[in-house]
Short mmCIF file of C-alpha atoms in Angstrom, two decimals:
data_model
loop_
_atom_site.label_atom_id
_atom_site.label_comp_id
_atom_site.label_asym_id
_atom_site.label_seq_id
_atom_site.Cartn_x
_atom_site.Cartn_y
_atom_site.Cartn_z
CA MET A 1 -20.79 51.85 19.74
CA LEU A 2 -17.92 52.94 17.49
CA ALA A 3 -15.75 53.59 20.55
CA ASP A 4 -16.58 50.15 21.95
CA TRP A 5 -15.64 48.46 18.68
CA THR A 6 -12.43 50.46 18.50
CA ASN A 7 -11.45 49.41 22.02
CA PHE A 8 -12.32 45.80 21.21
CA CYS A 9 -10.10 45.83 18.13
CA ARG A 10 -7.22 47.49 20.00
CA TYR A 11 -7.35 45.27 23.06
CA GLY A 12 -9.89 42.45 22.92
CA MET A 13 -8.84 40.87 19.65
CA LEU A 14 -5.14 41.10 20.46
CA ALA A 15 -5.63 39.68 23.96
CA ALA A 16 -7.65 36.81 22.51
CA SER A 17 -4.92 36.20 19.94
CA ALA A 18 -2.33 36.01 22.74
CA SER A 19 -4.42 33.39 24.52
CA VAL A 20 -4.70 31.32 21.34
CA ILE A 21 -0.94 31.48 20.83
CA HIS A 22 -0.33 30.35 24.42
CA LEU A 23 -2.76 27.47 23.92
CA SER A 24 -0.81 26.48 20.82
CA VAL A 25 2.36 25.84 22.85
CA PRO A 26 1.33 22.42 24.29
CA VAL A 27 -0.12 21.47 20.91
CA MET A 28 3.21 22.24 19.25
CA ILE A 29 5.14 20.23 21.86
CA ARG A 30 2.79 17.27 21.37
CA PHE A 31 3.11 17.46 17.58
CA ILE A 32 6.90 17.54 17.68
CA VAL A 33 7.28 14.73 20.24
CA ILE A 34 4.58 12.45 18.84
CA SER A 35 6.06 12.82 15.36
CA ARG A 36 9.10 11.03 16.78
CA LEU A 37 7.46 8.59 19.18
CA GLY A 38 4.39 7.77 17.12
CA VAL A 39 1.22 6.53 18.78
CA ALA A 40 2.88 3.65 20.61
CA GLU A 41 2.74 3.21 24.36
CA ALA A 42 5.40 5.87 25.06
CA GLY A 43 3.62 8.38 22.86
CA ALA A 44 0.24 7.57 24.38
CA GLY A 45 1.53 8.08 27.93
CA PHE A 46 3.13 11.38 27.01
CA SER A 47 0.01 12.58 25.22
CA MET A 48 -2.21 11.63 28.17
CA ALA A 49 0.03 13.51 30.61
CA LEU A 50 0.03 16.56 28.35
CA ASP A 51 -3.77 16.46 28.16
CA LEU A 52 -4.61 15.87 31.80
CA LEU A 53 -2.12 17.88 33.81
CA GLN A 54 -2.96 21.31 32.42
CA ARG A 55 -6.54 21.16 33.67
CA PRO A 56 -6.01 21.33 37.46
CA PHE A 57 -4.01 24.54 37.14
CA TRP A 58 -6.53 26.24 34.88
CA VAL A 59 -9.49 25.23 37.03
CA LEU A 60 -7.76 26.58 40.14
CA ILE A 61 -6.66 29.81 38.42
CA ALA A 62 -10.17 30.38 37.03
CA ALA A 63 -11.72 29.88 40.48
CA ILE A 64 -9.32 32.32 42.14
CA HIS A 65 -9.79 34.93 39.43
CA THR A 66 -13.55 34.64 39.70
CA VAL A 67 -13.36 35.64 43.36
CA ASN A 68 -10.45 38.11 43.41
CA TYR A 69 -10.01 39.61 39.95
CA PRO A 70 -13.11 41.89 40.01
CA GLU A 71 -11.75 43.55 43.16
CA VAL A 72 -8.36 44.01 41.47
CA VAL A 73 -9.96 45.69 38.45
CA GLY A 74 -12.14 47.90 40.66
CA ARG A 75 -9.21 49.05 42.78
CA PHE A 76 -7.05 49.64 39.68
CA GLU A 77 -9.68 51.73 37.89
CA HIS A 78 -11.33 53.55 40.77
CA GLY A 79 -9.11 53.23 43.86
CA THR A 80 -5.83 54.74 44.90
CA ASN A 81 -2.48 53.46 43.72
CA GLY A 82 -1.84 51.89 47.12
CA GLU A 83 -5.19 50.09 47.10
CA ALA A 84 -4.52 48.77 43.59
CA LYS A 85 -1.12 47.43 44.64
CA GLN A 86 -2.57 45.84 47.78
CA SER A 87 -5.39 44.01 46.01
CA THR A 88 -3.10 42.87 43.18
CA ALA A 89 -0.46 41.64 45.64
CA ARG A 90 -3.15 39.67 47.46
CA LEU A 91 -4.16 38.02 44.18
CA PHE A 92 -0.52 37.15 43.50
CA ASP A 93 -0.24 35.66 47.00
CA PHE A 94 -3.29 33.50 46.45
CA VAL A 95 -2.39 32.35 42.93
CA ILE A 96 1.27 31.57 43.61
CA CYS A 97 0.71 29.76 46.89
CA ALA A 98 -2.27 27.77 45.65
CA THR A 99 -0.60 26.64 42.45
CA VAL A 100 2.73 25.74 44.05
CA VAL A 101 0.96 23.61 46.67
CA MET A 102 -1.11 22.01 43.89
CA LEU A 103 2.09 21.27 41.99
CA GLY A 104 3.44 19.47 45.05
CA GLY A 105 0.20 17.54 45.38
CA LEU A 106 0.24 16.47 41.74
CA ILE A 107 3.80 15.20 41.98
CA GLY A 108 3.19 13.56 45.36
CA PHE A 109 0.06 11.65 44.37
CA LEU A 110 0.65 10.99 40.67
CA PRO A 111 1.79 7.37 41.30
CA ASP A 112 -1.34 6.64 43.33
CA ALA A 113 -3.71 8.37 40.92
CA GLY A 114 -1.98 6.83 37.92
CA ARG A 115 -2.48 3.30 39.18
CA ILE A 116 -6.20 4.01 39.50
CA PHE A 117 -6.99 6.07 36.39
CA VAL A 118 -4.28 5.37 33.80
CA PRO A 119 -4.38 2.18 31.70
CA HIS A 120 -1.71 -0.26 32.79
CA GLU A 121 -0.18 -0.45 29.29
CA ILE A 122 0.85 3.22 29.30
CA LEU A 123 1.30 3.74 33.05
CA ALA A 124 5.10 3.56 32.98
CA SER A 125 5.45 6.11 30.18
CA PHE A 126 2.85 8.35 31.83
CA LEU A 127 4.62 8.36 35.20
CA ALA A 128 8.01 8.91 33.55
CA VAL A 129 6.96 12.23 32.03
CA ALA A 130 4.10 13.43 34.27
CA PRO A 131 6.16 15.29 36.95
CA THR A 132 8.04 17.24 34.28
CA VAL A 133 4.80 18.06 32.48
CA ALA A 134 3.28 19.28 35.76
CA ILE A 135 6.23 21.64 36.30
CA PHE A 136 5.91 22.92 32.74
CA TYR A 137 2.21 23.67 33.15
CA PHE A 138 2.91 25.43 36.46
CA LEU A 139 5.27 27.81 34.68
CA HIS A 140 3.13 28.06 31.55
CA THR A 141 0.05 28.97 33.58
CA HIS A 142 1.85 31.73 35.45
CA LEU A 143 3.26 33.17 32.24
CA GLN A 144 -0.16 33.24 30.61
CA ALA A 145 -2.36 34.11 33.59
CA THR A 146 -0.32 35.70 36.39
CA LEU A 147 2.28 37.85 34.63
CA ALA A 148 -0.42 38.94 32.18
CA ILE A 149 -2.52 40.58 34.92
CA ILE A 150 -0.73 43.96 34.87
CA PRO A 151 -0.60 44.17 31.04
CA HIS A 152 -4.31 43.31 30.99
CA LEU A 153 -5.07 46.06 33.50
CA GLN A 154 -2.98 48.51 31.49
CA LYS A 155 -4.53 47.30 28.19
CA SER A 156 -1.06 46.46 26.83
CA ALA A 157 -2.40 43.89 24.40
CA THR A 158 0.50 44.12 21.96
CA ARG A 159 2.87 43.07 24.72
CA LEU A 160 0.71 40.03 25.44
CA VAL A 161 0.92 38.93 21.81
CA VAL A 162 4.68 39.48 21.62
CA VAL A 163 5.31 37.47 24.80
CA ALA A 164 3.09 34.61 23.64
CA ALA A 165 4.74 34.54 20.21
CA CYS A 166 8.20 34.53 21.80
CA GLN A 167 7.30 31.58 24.01
CA LEU A 168 5.87 29.63 21.09
CA GLY A 169 8.86 30.37 18.88
CA VAL A 170 11.53 29.55 21.47
CA ILE A 171 9.85 26.33 22.59
CA SER A 172 9.20 25.20 19.02
CA VAL A 173 12.86 25.63 18.08
CA PHE A 174 14.15 23.97 21.24
CA SER A 175 11.73 21.05 21.03
CA THR A 176 12.62 20.41 17.39
CA VAL A 177 16.34 20.39 18.20
CA ALA A 178 15.83 18.27 21.32
CA VAL A 179 13.91 15.63 19.39
CA ALA A 180 16.50 15.68 16.61
CA VAL A 181 19.34 14.95 19.05
CA GLY A 182 17.36 12.16 20.69
CA LEU A 183 16.26 13.60 24.02
CA SER A 184 13.50 11.77 25.86
CA PRO A 185 10.02 13.30 26.14
CA SER A 186 10.88 14.33 29.71
CA GLY A 187 13.98 16.09 28.41
CA VAL A 188 11.97 17.91 25.76
CA VAL A 189 9.41 19.10 28.31
CA ALA A 190 12.16 20.05 30.77
CA GLY A 191 13.71 22.21 28.07
CA ALA A 192 10.30 23.77 27.40
CA SER A 193 10.07 24.54 31.11
CA ILE A 194 13.46 26.23 31.11
CA ALA A 195 12.52 28.25 28.03
CA THR A 196 9.25 29.30 29.68
CA ALA A 197 11.10 30.31 32.85
CA ILE A 198 13.42 32.51 30.78
CA VAL A 199 10.43 34.17 29.09
CA ILE A 200 8.90 34.71 32.55
CA LEU A 201 12.04 36.53 33.70
CA LEU A 202 12.09 38.70 30.59
CA ASP A 203 8.37 39.45 30.89
CA SER A 204 8.37 40.39 34.58
CA GLY A 205 9.17 44.08 34.02
CA PRO A 206 5.62 45.52 34.16
CA THR A 207 4.78 43.51 37.27
CA ILE A 208 7.95 44.61 39.06
CA ARG A 209 7.46 48.25 38.08
CA PHE A 210 3.85 48.17 39.28
CA GLY A 211 5.11 47.16 42.72
CA ALA A 212 2.51 44.57 43.73
CA ILE A 213 4.91 42.44 45.79
CA PRO A 214 3.67 39.11 47.19
CA ARG A 215 4.57 38.10 50.71
CA TRP A 216 7.79 36.21 50.11
CA ARG A 217 7.78 34.53 53.52
CA LEU A 218 4.38 33.10 52.69
CA VAL A 219 5.51 32.02 49.23
CA THR A 220 8.58 30.36 50.74
CA ALA A 221 6.42 28.52 53.27
CA ALA A 222 4.11 27.36 50.48
CA THR A 223 7.12 26.12 48.52
CA ILE A 224 8.38 24.16 51.52
CA ALA A 225 4.91 22.66 51.98
CA ALA A 226 4.82 21.74 48.29
CA ILE A 227 8.22 20.03 48.53
CA LEU A 228 7.04 18.10 51.59
CA ILE A 229 3.89 16.97 49.80
CA ALA A 230 5.80 16.08 46.63
CA SER A 231 8.24 13.95 48.63
CA LEU A 232 5.33 11.74 49.67
CA SER A 233 5.53 10.14 46.23
CA ILE A 234 8.37 7.94 47.52
CA ALA A 235 6.35 6.78 50.53
CA PRO A 236 4.34 3.55 50.17
CA SER A 237 0.57 3.71 49.72
CA GLN A 238 -0.16 0.20 50.93
CA PRO A 239 -1.72 -0.68 53.25
CA LEU A 240 -4.56 1.87 53.00
CA VAL A 241 -3.61 3.54 56.29
CA TRP A 242 -0.40 4.81 54.66
CA LEU A 243 -2.33 6.46 51.85
CA LEU A 244 -4.75 8.03 54.33
CA GLY A 245 -1.80 9.30 56.34
CA LYS A 246 -0.27 10.91 53.24
CA ILE A 247 -3.58 12.58 52.43
CA ALA A 248 -3.97 13.82 56.02
CA LEU A 249 -0.43 15.26 56.09
CA SER A 250 -1.00 17.03 52.77
CA ALA A 251 -4.32 18.44 53.98
CA ILE A 252 -2.72 19.79 57.16
CA ALA A 253 0.10 21.47 55.23
CA THR A 254 -2.39 23.02 52.80
CA ALA A 255 -4.65 24.23 55.60
CA LEU A 256 -1.70 25.86 57.40
CA ILE A 257 -0.75 27.81 54.27
CA ALA A 258 -4.37 28.86 53.71
CA TRP A 259 -4.65 29.98 57.34
CA TRP A 260 -1.40 31.94 57.29
CA GLY A 261 -2.28 33.56 53.98
CA ASN A 262 -5.77 34.44 55.23
CA PHE A 263 -7.08 33.37 51.84
CA LEU A 264 -10.62 32.76 53.07
CA MET A 265 -11.15 36.51 53.49
CA LEU A 266 -12.27 38.56 50.52
CA ALA A 267 -9.87 41.38 51.35
CA ARG A 268 -6.82 41.80 53.51
CA ARG A 269 -6.47 44.87 55.71
CA ASP A 270 -2.89 45.60 56.67
#
Protein backbone atom coordinates (compact mmCIF):
# COMPACT_ATOMS: atom_id res chain seq x y z
CA MET A 1 0.00 0.00 0.00
CA LEU A 2 2.86 2.37 0.80
CA ALA A 3 4.39 1.71 -2.63
CA ASP A 4 1.04 2.40 -4.31
CA TRP A 5 0.66 5.70 -2.47
CA THR A 6 4.23 6.65 -3.33
CA ASN A 7 3.63 5.98 -7.03
CA PHE A 8 0.37 7.93 -6.88
CA CYS A 9 2.10 10.94 -5.37
CA ARG A 10 4.97 10.78 -7.88
CA TYR A 11 2.83 10.32 -10.96
CA GLY A 12 -0.92 10.43 -10.37
CA MET A 13 -1.14 13.74 -8.55
CA LEU A 14 1.24 15.47 -10.94
CA ALA A 15 -0.55 14.10 -14.01
CA ALA A 16 -3.88 15.26 -12.60
CA SER A 17 -2.39 18.69 -11.91
CA ALA A 18 -1.24 18.90 -15.54
CA SER A 19 -4.76 18.13 -16.72
CA VAL A 20 -6.20 20.85 -14.48
CA ILE A 21 -3.69 23.37 -15.82
CA HIS A 22 -4.59 22.47 -19.41
CA LEU A 23 -8.28 22.86 -18.59
CA SER A 24 -7.50 26.31 -17.19
CA VAL A 25 -6.27 27.55 -20.58
CA PRO A 26 -9.72 28.09 -22.19
CA VAL A 27 -10.99 29.54 -18.91
CA MET A 28 -8.15 32.07 -18.93
CA ILE A 29 -8.81 33.01 -22.57
CA ARG A 30 -12.51 33.49 -21.81
CA PHE A 31 -11.75 35.62 -18.74
CA ILE A 32 -9.35 37.88 -20.63
CA VAL A 33 -11.58 38.35 -23.69
CA ILE A 34 -14.87 38.71 -21.83
CA SER A 35 -13.29 41.29 -19.52
CA ARG A 36 -12.95 43.44 -22.65
CA LEU A 37 -16.13 42.53 -24.51
CA GLY A 38 -18.44 42.19 -21.53
CA VAL A 39 -21.55 40.03 -21.73
CA ALA A 40 -22.96 41.72 -24.81
CA GLU A 41 -23.80 39.88 -28.00
CA ALA A 42 -20.17 39.63 -29.16
CA GLY A 43 -19.07 38.27 -25.80
CA ALA A 44 -21.96 35.82 -25.67
CA GLY A 45 -21.16 34.43 -29.12
CA PHE A 46 -17.49 34.04 -28.25
CA SER A 47 -18.30 32.37 -24.93
CA MET A 48 -20.72 29.95 -26.59
CA ALA A 49 -18.14 28.96 -29.21
CA LEU A 50 -15.52 28.44 -26.51
CA ASP A 51 -17.93 26.23 -24.55
CA LEU A 52 -19.31 24.09 -27.35
CA LEU A 53 -16.42 23.41 -29.70
CA GLN A 54 -14.13 21.68 -27.23
CA ARG A 55 -16.59 18.87 -26.60
CA PRO A 56 -16.55 17.07 -29.98
CA PHE A 57 -12.77 16.65 -29.82
CA TRP A 58 -12.77 15.33 -26.27
CA VAL A 59 -15.62 12.92 -26.91
CA LEU A 60 -13.83 11.55 -29.98
CA ILE A 61 -10.45 11.32 -28.22
CA ALA A 62 -12.03 9.56 -25.23
CA ALA A 63 -13.75 7.03 -27.50
CA ILE A 64 -10.55 6.23 -29.40
CA HIS A 65 -8.51 5.92 -26.21
CA THR A 66 -11.10 3.59 -24.71
CA VAL A 67 -10.60 1.18 -27.60
CA ASN A 68 -6.88 1.55 -28.38
CA TYR A 69 -5.06 2.82 -25.31
CA PRO A 70 -5.21 -0.43 -23.27
CA GLU A 71 -3.42 -2.22 -26.12
CA VAL A 72 -0.79 0.53 -26.21
CA VAL A 73 -0.14 0.21 -22.47
CA GLY A 74 -0.01 -3.59 -22.69
CA ARG A 75 2.47 -3.57 -25.56
CA PHE A 76 4.60 -0.90 -23.85
CA GLU A 77 4.80 -2.76 -20.54
CA HIS A 78 4.88 -6.37 -21.68
CA GLY A 79 5.66 -6.47 -25.41
CA THR A 80 8.75 -5.85 -27.46
CA ASN A 81 9.96 -2.40 -28.42
CA GLY A 82 8.76 -2.94 -31.98
CA GLU A 83 5.29 -3.99 -30.83
CA ALA A 84 5.07 -0.93 -28.57
CA LYS A 85 6.01 1.38 -31.43
CA GLN A 86 3.53 -0.29 -33.79
CA SER A 87 0.55 -0.06 -31.44
CA THR A 88 1.39 3.53 -30.47
CA ALA A 89 1.80 4.56 -34.11
CA ARG A 90 -1.59 3.03 -34.87
CA LEU A 91 -3.14 5.10 -32.07
CA PHE A 92 -1.49 8.23 -33.48
CA ASP A 93 -2.86 7.38 -36.93
CA PHE A 94 -6.37 7.00 -35.59
CA VAL A 95 -6.32 10.10 -33.38
CA ILE A 96 -4.74 12.46 -35.91
CA CYS A 97 -6.86 11.38 -38.87
CA ALA A 98 -10.11 11.33 -36.92
CA THR A 99 -9.61 14.73 -35.34
CA VAL A 100 -8.43 16.45 -38.52
CA VAL A 101 -11.47 15.16 -40.42
CA MET A 102 -13.68 16.28 -37.53
CA LEU A 103 -12.08 19.71 -37.67
CA GLY A 104 -12.97 19.93 -41.35
CA GLY A 105 -16.52 18.84 -40.58
CA LEU A 106 -16.92 21.43 -37.84
CA ILE A 107 -15.74 24.24 -40.08
CA GLY A 108 -17.76 22.98 -43.05
CA PHE A 109 -21.07 22.65 -41.23
CA LEU A 110 -20.82 25.38 -38.59
CA PRO A 111 -23.00 27.81 -40.61
CA ASP A 112 -25.73 25.19 -41.00
CA ALA A 113 -25.58 24.02 -37.40
CA GLY A 114 -25.38 27.59 -36.12
CA ARG A 115 -28.58 28.61 -37.87
CA ILE A 116 -30.36 25.72 -36.16
CA PHE A 117 -28.91 25.73 -32.64
CA VAL A 118 -27.50 29.21 -31.96
CA PRO A 119 -29.81 32.09 -30.99
CA HIS A 120 -30.17 34.56 -33.83
CA GLU A 121 -29.00 37.49 -31.69
CA ILE A 122 -25.50 36.04 -31.22
CA LEU A 123 -25.23 34.01 -34.44
CA ALA A 124 -23.02 36.51 -36.25
CA SER A 125 -20.50 36.78 -33.40
CA PHE A 126 -20.55 33.00 -32.94
CA LEU A 127 -19.82 32.29 -36.61
CA ALA A 128 -17.11 34.96 -36.71
CA VAL A 129 -15.01 33.24 -34.06
CA ALA A 130 -16.09 29.57 -34.25
CA PRO A 131 -13.66 28.36 -36.98
CA THR A 132 -10.69 29.85 -35.14
CA VAL A 133 -11.86 28.33 -31.86
CA ALA A 134 -12.21 24.93 -33.55
CA ILE A 135 -8.60 25.13 -34.80
CA PHE A 136 -7.42 26.12 -31.32
CA TYR A 137 -9.17 23.17 -29.70
CA PHE A 138 -7.73 20.82 -32.34
CA LEU A 139 -4.22 21.89 -31.34
CA HIS A 140 -5.01 22.10 -27.63
CA THR A 141 -6.43 18.57 -27.62
CA HIS A 142 -3.37 17.11 -29.32
CA LEU A 143 -1.03 18.90 -26.93
CA GLN A 144 -2.91 17.61 -23.90
CA ALA A 145 -3.92 14.14 -25.11
CA THR A 146 -1.73 13.00 -28.01
CA LEU A 147 1.75 14.34 -27.22
CA ALA A 148 1.20 13.35 -23.59
CA ILE A 149 0.87 9.64 -24.44
CA ILE A 150 4.61 8.85 -24.37
CA PRO A 151 5.28 10.87 -21.16
CA HIS A 152 2.32 9.07 -19.57
CA LEU A 153 3.71 5.69 -20.58
CA GLN A 154 7.13 6.67 -19.25
CA LYS A 155 5.59 8.17 -16.07
CA SER A 156 7.24 11.54 -16.82
CA ALA A 157 4.67 13.47 -14.82
CA THR A 158 6.91 16.46 -14.11
CA ARG A 159 7.26 17.05 -17.84
CA LEU A 160 3.47 17.05 -18.20
CA VAL A 161 3.15 19.75 -15.55
CA VAL A 162 5.92 21.88 -17.06
CA VAL A 163 4.40 21.72 -20.55
CA ALA A 164 0.93 22.59 -19.27
CA ALA A 165 2.27 25.49 -17.21
CA CYS A 166 4.23 26.79 -20.21
CA GLN A 167 1.13 26.74 -22.40
CA LEU A 168 -0.95 28.52 -19.79
CA GLY A 169 1.72 31.14 -19.18
CA VAL A 170 2.44 31.89 -22.84
CA ILE A 171 -1.22 32.07 -23.83
CA SER A 172 -2.12 34.23 -20.82
CA VAL A 173 0.59 36.76 -21.67
CA PHE A 174 -0.25 36.82 -25.38
CA SER A 175 -4.00 37.09 -24.82
CA THR A 176 -3.55 39.96 -22.37
CA VAL A 177 -1.35 41.85 -24.83
CA ALA A 178 -3.66 41.07 -27.76
CA VAL A 179 -6.69 42.41 -25.92
CA ALA A 180 -4.74 45.48 -24.82
CA VAL A 181 -3.82 46.36 -28.42
CA GLY A 182 -7.40 45.84 -29.58
CA LEU A 183 -7.31 42.55 -31.46
CA SER A 184 -10.65 40.89 -32.16
CA PRO A 185 -11.64 37.70 -30.32
CA SER A 186 -10.70 35.73 -33.44
CA GLY A 187 -7.27 37.35 -33.38
CA VAL A 188 -6.80 36.49 -29.72
CA VAL A 189 -7.74 32.84 -30.31
CA ALA A 190 -5.57 32.70 -33.44
CA GLY A 191 -2.64 33.88 -31.35
CA ALA A 192 -3.46 31.23 -28.74
CA SER A 193 -3.41 28.65 -31.53
CA ILE A 194 0.01 29.81 -32.71
CA ALA A 195 1.33 29.72 -29.15
CA THR A 196 -0.06 26.20 -28.68
CA ALA A 197 1.53 25.08 -31.96
CA ILE A 198 4.90 26.38 -30.75
CA VAL A 199 4.53 24.47 -27.47
CA ILE A 200 3.63 21.36 -29.49
CA LEU A 201 6.86 21.66 -31.48
CA LEU A 202 8.92 22.13 -28.32
CA ASP A 203 7.17 19.22 -26.59
CA SER A 204 7.50 16.70 -29.43
CA GLY A 205 10.92 15.40 -28.38
CA PRO A 206 9.83 12.29 -26.40
CA THR A 207 7.41 11.25 -29.14
CA ILE A 208 10.04 11.63 -31.86
CA ARG A 209 12.67 9.78 -29.85
CA PHE A 210 10.25 6.94 -29.14
CA GLY A 211 9.86 6.44 -32.88
CA ALA A 212 6.13 5.76 -33.17
CA ILE A 213 5.73 7.36 -36.60
CA PRO A 214 2.21 7.74 -38.06
CA ARG A 215 1.61 6.99 -41.71
CA TRP A 216 2.19 10.39 -43.25
CA ARG A 217 0.50 9.51 -46.54
CA LEU A 218 -2.62 8.65 -44.60
CA VAL A 219 -2.38 11.83 -42.52
CA THR A 220 -1.94 13.87 -45.70
CA ALA A 221 -4.99 12.22 -47.27
CA ALA A 222 -7.01 12.93 -44.13
CA THR A 223 -5.90 16.57 -44.26
CA ILE A 224 -6.98 16.86 -47.90
CA ALA A 225 -10.34 15.31 -47.01
CA ALA A 226 -10.70 17.76 -44.12
CA ILE A 227 -9.96 20.72 -46.40
CA LEU A 228 -12.53 19.44 -48.91
CA ILE A 229 -15.17 19.09 -46.20
CA ALA A 230 -14.33 22.49 -44.70
CA SER A 231 -14.69 24.14 -48.10
CA LEU A 232 -18.32 23.03 -48.16
CA SER A 233 -19.08 25.92 -45.80
CA ILE A 234 -19.17 28.24 -48.83
CA ALA A 235 -21.65 26.03 -50.68
CA PRO A 236 -25.37 26.81 -50.27
CA SER A 237 -27.52 24.62 -48.04
CA GLN A 238 -30.84 25.51 -49.63
CA PRO A 239 -32.74 23.80 -51.06
CA LEU A 240 -32.49 20.72 -48.81
CA VAL A 241 -30.96 18.59 -51.57
CA TRP A 242 -27.81 20.74 -51.41
CA LEU A 243 -27.41 20.10 -47.71
CA LEU A 244 -27.95 16.38 -48.20
CA GLY A 245 -25.36 16.41 -50.96
CA LYS A 246 -22.83 18.11 -48.68
CA ILE A 247 -23.48 15.53 -45.98
CA ALA A 248 -23.15 12.66 -48.46
CA LEU A 249 -19.85 14.00 -49.84
CA SER A 250 -18.46 14.42 -46.33
CA ALA A 251 -19.55 10.90 -45.37
CA ILE A 252 -17.86 9.42 -48.44
CA ALA A 253 -14.59 11.26 -47.73
CA THR A 254 -14.66 10.13 -44.10
CA ALA A 255 -15.42 6.53 -45.04
CA LEU A 256 -12.53 6.46 -47.52
CA ILE A 257 -10.08 7.62 -44.85
CA ALA A 258 -11.45 5.07 -42.37
CA TRP A 259 -11.14 2.31 -44.97
CA TRP A 260 -7.60 3.25 -45.97
CA GLY A 261 -6.52 3.56 -42.35
CA ASN A 262 -8.13 0.21 -41.49
CA PHE A 263 -9.41 1.83 -38.31
CA LEU A 264 -12.21 -0.69 -37.80
CA MET A 265 -9.66 -3.39 -36.91
CA LEU A 266 -8.43 -3.65 -33.34
CA ALA A 267 -4.85 -4.21 -34.44
CA ARG A 268 -2.86 -3.71 -37.60
CA ARG A 269 -0.50 -6.43 -38.80
CA ASP A 270 2.17 -5.13 -41.13
